Amino acid sequence: MTAYPYPMLDRPGMIWTKQTDKRADLKVHEWIETLGDETPDWSSIDIAILGVPLSKSSISTSAASENPDAMRKVWKSFSTYNLDEGIDLAQLKAVDLGDVRQHVIDIAYTHQQISEVMTAMRKHHPNTLPVAMGGDHSITAMLVKGWRKAHPEETVGILQLDTHFDLRDLSELGPANGTPIRNLIESRTIEGKHVHNIGLHGFFNAKELKDYADEVGLHYTTMKQARKKGMAAVVTSALAHLSGQVDTIYLTVDMDVLDITQNPAAPAATPGGMYTEELFEAVQLAGEHPKVKAMDIVCLDPRKDVGDMAVKSAVHVMLSFLTGYCKR
Amino acid sequence: MTAYPYPMLDRPGMIWTKQTDKRADLKVHEWIETLGDETPDWSSIDIAILGVPLSKSSISTSAASENPDAMRKVWKSFSTYNLDEGIDLAQLKAVDLGDVRQHVIDIAYTHQQISEVMTAMRKHHPNTLPVAMGGDHSITAMLVKGWRKAHPEETVGILQLDTHFDLRDLSELGPANGTPIRNLIESRTIEGKHVHNIGLHGFFNAKELKDYADEVGLHYTTMKQARKKGMAAVVTSALAHLSGQVDTIYLTVDMDVLDITQNPAAPAATPGGMYTEELFEAVQLAGEHPKVKAMDIVCLDPRKDVGDMAVKSAVHVMLSFLTGYCKR
Amino acid sequence: MTAYPYPMLDRPGMIWTKQTDKRADLKVHEWIETLGDETPDWSSIDIAILGVPLSKSSISTSAASENPDAMRKVWKSFSTYNLDEGIDLAQLKAVDLGDVRQHVIDIAYTHQQISEVMTAMRKHHPNTLPVAMGGDHSITAMLVKGWRKAHPEETVGILQLDTHFDLRDLSELGPANGTPIRNLIESRTIEGKHVHNIGLHGFFNAKELKDYADEVGLHYTTMKQARKKGMAAVVTSALAHLSGQVDTIYLTVDMDVLDITQNPAAPAATPGGMYTEELFEAVQLAGEHPKVKAMDIVCLDPRKDVGDMAVKSAVHVMLSFLTGYCKR
Amino acid sequence: MTAYPYPMLDRPGMIWTKQTDKRADLKVHEWIETLGDETPDWSSIDIAILGVPLSKSSISTSAASENPDAMRKVWKSFSTYNLDEGIDLAQLKAVDLGDVRQHVIDIAYTHQQISEVMTAMRKHHPNTLPVAMGGDHSITAMLVKGWRKAHPEETVGILQLDTHFDLRDLSELGPANGTPIRNLIESRTIEGKHVHNIGLHGFFNAKELKDYADEVGLHYTTMKQARKKGMAAVVTSALAHLSGQVDTIYLTVDMDVLDITQNPAAPAATPGGMYTEELFEAVQLAGEHPKVKAMDIVCLDPRKDVGDMAVKSAVHVMLSFLTGYCKR
Amino acid sequence: MTAYPYPMLDRPGMIWTKQTDKRADLKVHEWIETLGDETPDWSSIDIAILGVPLSKSSISTSAASENPDAMRKVWKSFSTYNLDEGIDLAQLKAVDLGDVRQHVIDIAYTHQQISEVMTAMRKHHPNTLPVAMGGDHSITAMLVKGWRKAHPEETVGILQLDTHFDLRDLSELGPANGTPIRNLIESRTIEGKHVHNIGLHGFFNAKELKDYADEVGLHYTTMKQARKKGMAAVVTSALAHLSGQVDTIYLTVDMDVLDITQNPAAPAATPGGMYTEELFEAVQLAGEHPKVKAMDIVCLDPRKDVGDMAVKSAVHVMLSFLTGYCKR
Amino acid sequence: MTAYPYPMLDRPGMIWTKQTDKRADLKVHEWIETLGDETPDWSSIDIAILGVPLSKSSISTSAASENPDAMRKVWKSFSTYNLDEGIDLAQLKAVDLGDVRQHVIDIAYTHQQISEVMTAMRKHHPNTLPVAMGGDHSITAMLVKGWRKAHPEETVGILQLDTHFDLRDLSELGPANGTPIRNLIESRTIEGKHVHNIGLHGFFNAKELKDYADEVGLHYTTMKQARKKGMAAVVTSALAHLSGQVDTIYLTVDMDVLDITQNPAAPAATPGGMYTEELFEAVQLAGEHPKVKAMDIVCLDPRKDVGDMAVKSAVHVMLSFLTGYCKR
């Protein structure tokens, strides 16, 4: 192999994965690997990141399909070193597997593919923790179903950070972004009592949804309650409860849980929501818990973002979760 | 009456007031009624909402005239059910009366019309609580004058949430948006000692205005003081004081009381202001008080808004106030 | 019926359809009627406007679903009187039928509904010219199929103003917005030789699509050719040719035919395109031709618009077409 | 006088009027003088520029009040040398008189002041050509009335470049921005037959306005007619006609005459309008005509501008007019 | 001196420094003086404000060069009276010296000029406190070097509010905005142990920078630590420590210390940062300390701002600091 | 080599260079190759594309440094097939060499690197035509100097499409973006009489620059002259003239030659400029000429772009030029 004859040039191929020799000042895009055809040593991979660019299943018009690439673009400005915790994420081996291919008009087919990716990941490298970048919230139902297909014997619980219950009527909407939790309950993939939803608030859930939640024994903590008790206490308590009930806890972060003043980019952004500071604390705690074995980040429309604040927050959510993971 | 021959169409007339059969999942625009020529049973109406699209009386250029329609548009994304409080606003009968017609160049004439609307509302349905969507703050002087004309015997007090005193010199500015409180005091519509202003801060009021406030005995709590004492304590105390002094408390919310980072859409947005969380708490407490009999929301320019965050906050202010009202 | 007690108010219901007594200065939203349950005298209706808010079938992410309401909102600033031609559109009876209801995740079902609306319109009031406001270009295939179902004996031709052939591979994309013309040809709804496409340009069509077009005998005129010959000459010639071959000419206007400097709001906006001036001339000529019996306007994403320039242009396209219709 | 001790600093006072020694590369803000209390030699002033920041008299909400300062800001990027014509505007002595002070709520009073400024200008320095930067179109009626008050014996004609007739009903709107020409005619300040309006187009004027125009003998050329005949021919012909009838021609440029794709910043921007290239040619020709003795530029809202394109075009209009003036 | 003949006009020269007779309602631009050639009585000047419009030395593309003028523009909406503290800044004599002239391509030359301005200021009026408006953070190194050149005998310490250490490798980047503190340490202008950095957070500093900080004894408090201890306590403690070690404390505020949700306009805006409320408190405390003798505000790109929220916050930082100064 | 185990995923590495098997529908990013360490067969490369992300040398603040990546991003939406000409660019072998590495503060060093890249390209593969994506106009001087260094015997001429002469004073500005042509002339790299500038217009060049141009015999055609004569005629004539005088013609396209209404993204966008349609024609003609052996596209700031219209136009310029190249 001969040298590239232009020492003064940065090649285009280096833009996404500019691996430098200097270990110091490692940026996130230099740390997260991408893979070629050569099958890697899957067993050594800690974290597998997956893009799920589906937002046609959203009730309101959404470009959340553009979120995976938006996150990849802005994570180039993050280092791997967490100064607050003195932890370097570079100790983890992380790969970016790429994006689930989308069918232009057959949403059911795409949903099927999403489910199969999760099943395949569990088969190929069961010790790897998957992190999915949505896409809208409909993908959570597919990913959890894929997990259960790979682990039919397991009991799975959900820690959900969300403005909404996502318990709307399946017969009306189908597997859209308003129904994933109900979908999982009605399909007996999970049980209602194994769901903890934190962050619900305001005037954004119909009374019938609360009634349904009560009926199936779903646990929820409104934003006002969470702020009064303290986010750490609420999350710790939810994890402790789930831990006693289930084999695997799946963390799903609907970015619309954030207050609209801190996240204008959620398709259904609302006042009265969570602050990023609280969200980062919540996901770091979830990351620390050994039973949290998969996560997703959904419902973020980069076209509505202002100065990348929401996409950067989504990356910070992922990295805060992984900081927790390092502390396990 | 025969059926519309297109069962697969949503008609344009349904866009503003899409009344569905399903009581569950009632949205705000489906709950708030609009009226036709048939005189309704006014006595049963709890809340009358009124648009006052006047902002030509603003010191700085403002499109607050577009706020009433902006609020009507975004409230379609709010449910009537308040999950935090377990209260459904649908128990109230609310109507949207429409907008005060605007003269293109004769502001004094429009001011007169605004005043007369309030007088007429008190006459036609005295048990209905009026909620006015401004427009700029000049309308408050007109609405309170209209109230006093209908109730000449009453003593009226003001609970004002505002960055500014609104006590500027009438002889210089006339009844503009910098003078409504002084206008009310100088016209002897109210007394200075019956005004409580909460949320003043920073470098946005001249010293002479503070001197005038002290002179007329006006009560005020700066933002720093309010945050130190707690918003609930400050508001409760102001209401208690006013309650002992006046027959009617009028609540006026100048949306520029909010911090510029949470409300970029106020014509005079400032750093150092209130957070939405604090504002929602303040107005809900005011809504609970039986002597608060009218309210307005002013000085919000939707053209400066970012992702509808400020207009959604204004709707949340109105709904939080009505949540308090339900708790009376 | 008693009078509304507030003479100084404009009621909210007047916002979309503010019918005034003064015939002079009639605005478009005051002219286009909306219908209630009472079946109108359909035979007297000249123009039926239909919203088709579907853009989930788009290859690129698109909020063209919001275009029908965006057009309804901006047409309030248009008068019915065309000063250039001295023609008042108010001589036509036009109704806005509303929007085809959308299924959140079943695009095939929505497509079926679109097709059925057209068939129903032909049955209920066959003398009315339908104008569809998309939505994306996939709807054209559905609307023309609906027409043919109502008129199985007719030969239908297409006058297409478009940057693209829309002849992409159905087996890859399905009935998406890149395939409607191929869909119509392969389903034998129309013949390739009965299509005239005007405005193709630049680097936005693969060579294989041109080869397919040549194979099926489709007629096309590139933007450069059209500008050289003159838009009027090209359109007149295409209409004359089609007129000799088919019973009905369907006009489809893909707004991405416009140059990106005049329409930033097309999901696939391109340099090198048509100017609005040329487009208005083309559609007015089409409106004059007696065999043009239906039209649609598609692929406009109001979220990408700048100062409403593209949505206003879309309304101008519709009104220019109707000006031509008045001249028949 | 001692020297400023910081040779490496540009002082703030130099920002608006950075007079350099080097005559070469003179920028417009270095050429246009501002005045202090010392009365200058008014007789030597060729051009007096005046800001009229009034837009409360607009039918639609407008921040055209911010246009004078916006023009002052962007003209700093223009040189005085016109390369196309080989003419240097620096040969003219031009002053910027400042802005008419605005009353916050008394529009009639402000209108009166605008009129008086023009009368005063004619008295103090009758050989100076006034250029007014609006503000909205209502100011034209005031400026022309002020002119006539100074010159009661003169016959004044109007060359109007506009999308609209501005002949709406005074009894309904008062002296707003939709009525200035009718105001001048009904007040007998000018005669209808002494008005030439060029650039009317599309669906933006009611038929009754055209009827009124015909009744009073007003001359108008639609945009389509003007483009067909050529802008130069149409303007030259209008000037020639007016020249034979009146003593003074007043040029009023409503920036909404421009096509919305070239000027998104007009409060009532429309498709189908004039191109900047045509407008620059028109005003340069007007500038050449010795009877054109005053001009204004109105109805430009800088808050709606995109990349300063409209404000820069407004400055180019002024400079093109002055280029014509140099050629007299 | 005769009067200006147009009493109804505001002259352009009044736009930046509109001095009114009425002392009441003094705005910041009316209070801060600008200077002419006449050497003022420098000894009486308390505060000298200096623009340093250099951002070519930024690692990421930045228009922080436009910040000085942006601050000058928005401070016109601030009064001099601080209502929270009951302090009127007008008691201070403040001047705006202007901007350091920039060389288009020779950054080293511009850096030299910045350093010399500080040295000159110390010589001409040593009792005046300089406030520099950047520009990017590279200027801090130059200003402190200029200070040391004027006061070679002094020990200088730094109170830095920043997301970053600014300790990156000089041999790689040169005196860019990522290296000023290292520059000062390596040039022995200051000592590492005389630096207190408050506000560092998240994933925005490489581990090697923390190691270097530890090596040179630099003090730092992360954002999480600062919030836990309370901003007032942390700042007070840092000032107390520095006060015992150094003669002069230089305060440098990198506006990117703010959370991205409150400041989208920093070239490197990040989640997890400081709130404006905390920043205002910190700088006011610094202003109170008698050893704080100079300050700068850097790294704010007005082109990325939203509704001027960041630029207004920067002005509020300056005024809060001066409020503290008044309390000395 | 084993297969990637996820057939349903698109890998991140495919995002920039998604090479598909299907030759039909080849997109530009799939056609332009990027290179690894393996030295390719340079002799077979027709076109080498080079990013030059330097804009610190701009007089006004500019993010033109982001243009190379912006062009790479949007060219993914262009096919290789030019429908207007029936030419497929895929017949050319094109590579993207990457970006010239930038020094953060040493502009002179970066300039040197730019020059050396060109010299190296001429040495490594002299039959390849270089296309440089700026960056600002200062790079043209460096690239042409690099060319002359490789070919000291050659006479080089310039075909410049520009709003400005770029002949400003080197002693004042240095090798900034206002001086490249003067730089080349004064350094005797080229002769003034071998420059043809087309597109100059309006008030954006000082008279002294025109005088200098005349003095050195530089040829120029203003925009008005070019439009009158026809762009094709003007360009053809300039190429013919140069062809008789020089060995190599270098084409430089300053994107600010475009009218501001079609290109809001030039740092110095102006009214009165060229239309994209004219620019595409001009560069295609230049591409056809065998003596045009290198080109650049400069002065485009993607942060100021609207809907990517300017960046897409820049890509269209490059592809139009290459279309001409195919026709040689």
Short mmCIF file of N, CA and C in Angstrom, two decimals, chain A residues 30-119:
data_model
loop_
_atom_site.label_atom_id
_atom_site.label_comp_id
_atom_site.label_asym_id
_atom_site.label_seq_id
_atom_site.Cartn_x
_atom_site.Cartn_y
_atom_site.Cartn_z
N GLU A 30 -15.04 9.48 15.90
CA GLU A 30 -13.78 8.75 15.72
C GLU A 30 -13.76 7.48 16.57
N TRP A 31 -14.63 7.47 17.57
CA TRP A 31 -14.69 6.33 18.49
C TRP A 31 -15.67 5.26 18.00
N ILE A 32 -16.84 5.69 17.58
CA ILE A 32 -17.85 4.72 17.12
C ILE A 32 -17.42 4.19 15.76
N GLU A 33 -17.26 2.89 15.68
CA GLU A 33 -16.78 2.31 14.44
C GLU A 33 -17.92 2.00 13.48
N THR A 34 -17.57 2.02 12.21
CA THR A 34 -18.49 1.48 11.22
C THR A 34 -17.84 0.23 10.67
N LEU A 35 -18.64 -0.66 10.11
CA LEU A 35 -18.14 -1.98 9.75
C LEU A 35 -18.18 -2.21 8.25
N GLY A 36 -17.26 -2.97 7.75
CA GLY A 36 -17.26 -3.37 6.36
C GLY A 36 -17.77 -4.80 6.23
N ASP A 37 -17.49 -5.42 5.12
CA ASP A 37 -18.02 -6.76 4.90
C ASP A 37 -17.37 -7.81 5.79
N GLU A 38 -16.14 -7.55 6.18
CA GLU A 38 -15.44 -8.47 7.06
C GLU A 38 -16.22 -8.61 8.37
N THR A 39 -16.67 -9.79 8.69
CA THR A 39 -17.40 -9.95 9.95
C THR A 39 -16.47 -9.63 11.12
N PRO A 40 -16.84 -8.73 11.97
CA PRO A 40 -15.97 -8.39 13.10
C PRO A 40 -16.11 -9.43 14.21
N ASP A 41 -15.29 -9.25 15.18
CA ASP A 41 -15.40 -10.11 16.36
C ASP A 41 -16.56 -9.58 17.20
N TRP A 42 -17.75 -10.05 16.86
CA TRP A 42 -18.95 -9.49 17.48
C TRP A 42 -18.93 -9.60 19.01
N SER A 43 -18.28 -10.63 19.49
CA SER A 43 -18.35 -10.85 20.94
C SER A 43 -17.73 -9.70 21.73
N SER A 44 -16.85 -8.97 21.08
CA SER A 44 -16.18 -7.89 21.83
C SER A 44 -16.93 -6.56 21.76
N ILE A 45 -18.01 -6.53 21.05
CA ILE A 45 -18.73 -5.27 20.89
C ILE A 45 -19.65 -5.03 22.08
N ASP A 46 -19.50 -3.87 22.69
CA ASP A 46 -20.34 -3.55 23.84
C ASP A 46 -21.66 -2.93 23.43
N ILE A 47 -21.58 -2.01 22.49
CA ILE A 47 -22.74 -1.19 22.13
C ILE A 47 -22.93 -1.22 20.62
N ALA A 48 -24.14 -1.49 20.19
CA ALA A 48 -24.46 -1.43 18.76
C ALA A 48 -25.52 -0.36 18.55
N ILE A 49 -25.16 0.62 17.74
CA ILE A 49 -26.07 1.73 17.47
C ILE A 49 -26.75 1.48 16.13
N LEU A 50 -28.02 1.78 16.10
CA LEU A 50 -28.86 1.42 14.97
C LEU A 50 -29.75 2.60 14.63
N GLY A 51 -29.77 3.00 13.37
CA GLY A 51 -30.70 4.04 12.95
C GLY A 51 -32.00 3.44 12.45
N VAL A 52 -33.12 4.03 12.84
CA VAL A 52 -34.42 3.54 12.38
C VAL A 52 -35.20 4.72 11.81
N PRO A 53 -34.88 5.10 10.58
CA PRO A 53 -35.42 6.35 10.02
C PRO A 53 -36.85 6.24 9.51
N LEU A 54 -37.74 5.84 10.38
CA LEU A 54 -39.16 5.71 10.00
C LEU A 54 -39.98 6.75 10.74
N SER A 55 -40.66 7.64 9.99
CA SER A 55 -41.60 8.51 10.67
C SER A 55 -42.91 8.63 9.92
N LYS A 56 -43.10 7.81 8.90
CA LYS A 56 -44.39 7.80 8.20
C LYS A 56 -45.50 7.27 9.10
N SER A 57 -45.13 6.59 10.15
CA SER A 57 -46.12 6.04 11.09
C SER A 57 -46.52 7.06 12.16
N SER A 58 -46.16 8.31 11.97
CA SER A 58 -46.51 9.35 12.95
C SER A 58 -47.89 9.91 12.69
N ILE A 59 -48.58 10.25 13.76
CA ILE A 59 -49.90 10.87 13.63
C ILE A 59 -49.79 12.25 13.01
N SER A 60 -48.88 13.06 13.55
CA SER A 60 -48.63 14.36 12.92
C SER A 60 -47.45 14.22 11.96
N THR A 61 -47.40 15.10 10.97
CA THR A 61 -46.30 15.05 10.00
C THR A 61 -44.97 15.22 10.72
N SER A 62 -44.01 14.39 10.38
CA SER A 62 -42.75 14.38 11.12
C SER A 62 -41.61 14.02 10.19
N ALA A 63 -40.47 14.69 10.39
CA ALA A 63 -39.24 14.32 9.69
C ALA A 63 -38.28 13.65 10.67
N ALA A 64 -38.84 12.92 11.63
CA ALA A 64 -37.99 12.19 12.56
C ALA A 64 -37.15 11.15 11.82
N SER A 65 -37.53 10.85 10.61
CA SER A 65 -36.73 9.95 9.76
C SER A 65 -35.33 10.50 9.55
N GLU A 66 -35.16 11.80 9.69
CA GLU A 66 -33.85 12.40 9.46
C GLU A 66 -33.00 12.46 10.74
N ASN A 67 -33.54 11.98 11.85
CA ASN A 67 -32.84 12.08 13.12
C ASN A 67 -31.56 11.24 13.20
N PRO A 68 -31.56 9.99 12.71
CA PRO A 68 -30.31 9.23 12.85
C PRO A 68 -29.12 9.95 12.20
N ASP A 69 -29.28 10.44 10.99
CA ASP A 69 -28.17 11.16 10.36
C ASP A 69 -27.86 12.47 11.06
N ALA A 70 -28.90 13.12 11.57
CA ALA A 70 -28.67 14.37 12.31
C ALA A 70 -27.84 14.11 13.56
N MET A 71 -28.14 13.02 14.27
CA MET A 71 -27.35 12.69 15.46
C MET A 71 -25.91 12.35 15.07
N ARG A 72 -25.76 11.58 13.98
CA ARG A 72 -24.39 11.26 13.53
C ARG A 72 -23.60 12.52 13.21
N LYS A 73 -24.30 13.51 12.65
CA LYS A 73 -23.59 14.73 12.26
C LYS A 73 -23.15 15.53 13.49
N VAL A 74 -24.04 15.69 14.46
CA VAL A 74 -23.67 16.56 15.58
C VAL A 74 -22.77 15.84 16.59
N TRP A 75 -22.78 14.50 16.61
CA TRP A 75 -21.92 13.88 17.64
C TRP A 75 -20.44 14.07 17.33
N LYS A 76 -20.14 14.58 16.14
CA LYS A 76 -18.76 14.93 15.84
C LYS A 76 -18.22 16.04 16.74
N SER A 77 -19.13 16.79 17.37
CA SER A 77 -18.65 17.87 18.26
C SER A 77 -18.57 17.44 19.72
N PHE A 78 -18.81 16.17 20.00
CA PHE A 78 -18.71 15.66 21.37
C PHE A 78 -17.41 14.86 21.52
N SER A 79 -16.72 15.06 22.65
CA SER A 79 -15.60 14.20 23.00
C SER A 79 -16.13 12.94 23.67
N THR A 80 -15.27 11.95 23.82
CA THR A 80 -15.69 10.73 24.51
C THR A 80 -15.53 10.85 26.02
N TYR A 81 -14.85 11.91 26.45
CA TYR A 81 -14.54 12.04 27.87
C TYR A 81 -15.62 12.83 28.60
N ASN A 82 -16.21 12.22 29.62
CA ASN A 82 -17.23 12.86 30.43
C ASN A 82 -16.55 13.51 31.64
N LEU A 83 -16.43 14.82 31.56
CA LEU A 83 -15.69 15.54 32.60
C LEU A 83 -16.39 15.50 33.95
N ASP A 84 -17.73 15.53 33.92
CA ASP A 84 -18.49 15.52 35.17
C ASP A 84 -18.22 14.25 35.98
N GLU A 85 -18.06 13.15 35.27
CA GLU A 85 -17.93 11.87 35.95
C GLU A 85 -16.50 11.33 35.91
N GLY A 86 -15.65 11.96 35.14
CA GLY A 86 -14.29 11.44 35.01
C GLY A 86 -14.25 10.08 34.32
N ILE A 87 -15.16 9.89 33.38
CA ILE A 87 -15.25 8.59 32.68
C ILE A 87 -15.03 8.80 31.20
N ASP A 88 -14.24 7.91 30.61
CA ASP A 88 -14.01 8.00 29.16
C ASP A 88 -14.77 6.87 28.47
N LEU A 89 -15.73 7.24 27.63
CA LEU A 89 -16.54 6.24 26.92
C LEU A 89 -15.70 5.39 25.99
N ALA A 90 -14.51 5.87 25.67
CA ALA A 90 -13.67 5.13 24.72
C ALA A 90 -13.29 3.75 25.24
N GLN A 91 -13.54 3.51 26.52
CA GLN A 91 -13.29 2.17 27.07
C GLN A 91 -14.28 1.15 26.52
N LEU A 92 -15.42 1.64 25.99
CA LEU A 92 -16.40 0.75 25.38
C LEU A 92 -16.09 0.58 23.90
N LYS A 93 -16.39 -0.61 23.38
CA LYS A 93 -16.30 -0.82 21.93
C LYS A 93 -17.70 -0.62 21.37
N ALA A 94 -17.85 0.42 20.55
CA ALA A 94 -19.17 0.75 20.00
C ALA A 94 -19.12 0.73 18.48
N VAL A 95 -20.18 0.21 17.88
CA VAL A 95 -20.27 0.23 16.41
C VAL A 95 -21.59 0.86 15.99
N ASP A 96 -21.55 1.48 14.83
CA ASP A 96 -22.76 2.02 14.22
C ASP A 96 -23.13 1.08 13.08
N LEU A 97 -24.20 0.32 13.28
CA LEU A 97 -24.56 -0.71 12.29
C LEU A 97 -25.18 -0.13 11.03
N GLY A 98 -25.71 1.08 11.12
CA GLY A 98 -26.37 1.68 9.97
C GLY A 98 -27.86 1.80 10.18
N ASP A 99 -28.58 2.02 9.08
CA ASP A 99 -30.02 2.32 9.15
C ASP A 99 -30.88 1.19 8.59
N VAL A 100 -31.99 0.93 9.23
CA VAL A 100 -32.96 -0.02 8.66
C VAL A 100 -33.50 0.57 7.36
N ARG A 101 -33.39 -0.21 6.30
CA ARG A 101 -33.84 0.25 4.98
C ARG A 101 -35.35 0.43 5.00
N GLN A 102 -35.81 1.51 4.36
CA GLN A 102 -37.23 1.88 4.43
C GLN A 102 -37.95 1.59 3.12
N HIS A 103 -39.11 1.00 3.23
CA HIS A 103 -39.96 0.89 2.05
C HIS A 103 -40.73 2.20 1.91
N VAL A 104 -40.86 2.68 0.68
CA VAL A 104 -41.49 3.99 0.51
C VAL A 104 -42.95 4.00 0.95
N ILE A 105 -43.70 2.95 0.60
CA ILE A 105 -45.13 3.03 0.98
C ILE A 105 -45.64 1.89 1.85
N ASP A 106 -44.85 0.87 2.08
CA ASP A 106 -45.35 -0.28 2.86
C ASP A 106 -44.79 -0.23 4.28
N ILE A 107 -45.51 0.45 5.14
CA ILE A 107 -45.05 0.65 6.52
C ILE A 107 -45.00 -0.67 7.27
N ALA A 108 -45.95 -1.55 7.01
CA ALA A 108 -45.98 -2.84 7.71
C ALA A 108 -44.70 -3.63 7.40
N TYR A 109 -44.26 -3.58 6.17
CA TYR A 109 -43.03 -4.28 5.79
C TYR A 109 -41.83 -3.70 6.54
N THR A 110 -41.75 -2.39 6.58
CA THR A 110 -40.65 -1.76 7.31
C THR A 110 -40.70 -2.14 8.79
N HIS A 111 -41.88 -2.11 9.35
CA HIS A 111 -42.03 -2.52 10.76
C HIS A 111 -41.47 -3.93 10.97
N GLN A 112 -41.76 -4.81 10.04
CA GLN A 112 -41.29 -6.19 10.13
C GLN A 112 -39.76 -6.23 10.13
N GLN A 113 -39.15 -5.44 9.25
CA GLN A 113 -37.69 -5.40 9.17
C GLN A 113 -37.08 -4.91 10.48
N ILE A 114 -37.72 -3.91 11.09
CA ILE A 114 -37.20 -3.37 12.35
C ILE A 114 -37.19 -4.45 13.42
N SER A 115 -38.26 -5.19 13.44
CA SER A 115 -38.37 -6.26 14.43
C SER A 115 -37.28 -7.32 14.18
N GLU A 116 -37.07 -7.63 12.93
CA GLU A 116 -36.09 -8.67 12.59
C GLU A 116 -34.66 -8.24 12.89
N VAL A 117 -34.37 -6.95 12.74
CA VAL A 117 -33.02 -6.50 13.08
C VAL A 117 -32.73 -6.79 14.54
N MET A 118 -33.69 -6.48 15.40
CA MET A 118 -33.46 -6.72 16.82
C MET A 118 -33.25 -8.22 17.08
N THR A 119 -34.09 -9.04 16.49
CA THR A 119 -33.93 -10.48 16.68
C THR A 119 -32.54 -10.93 16.21
#
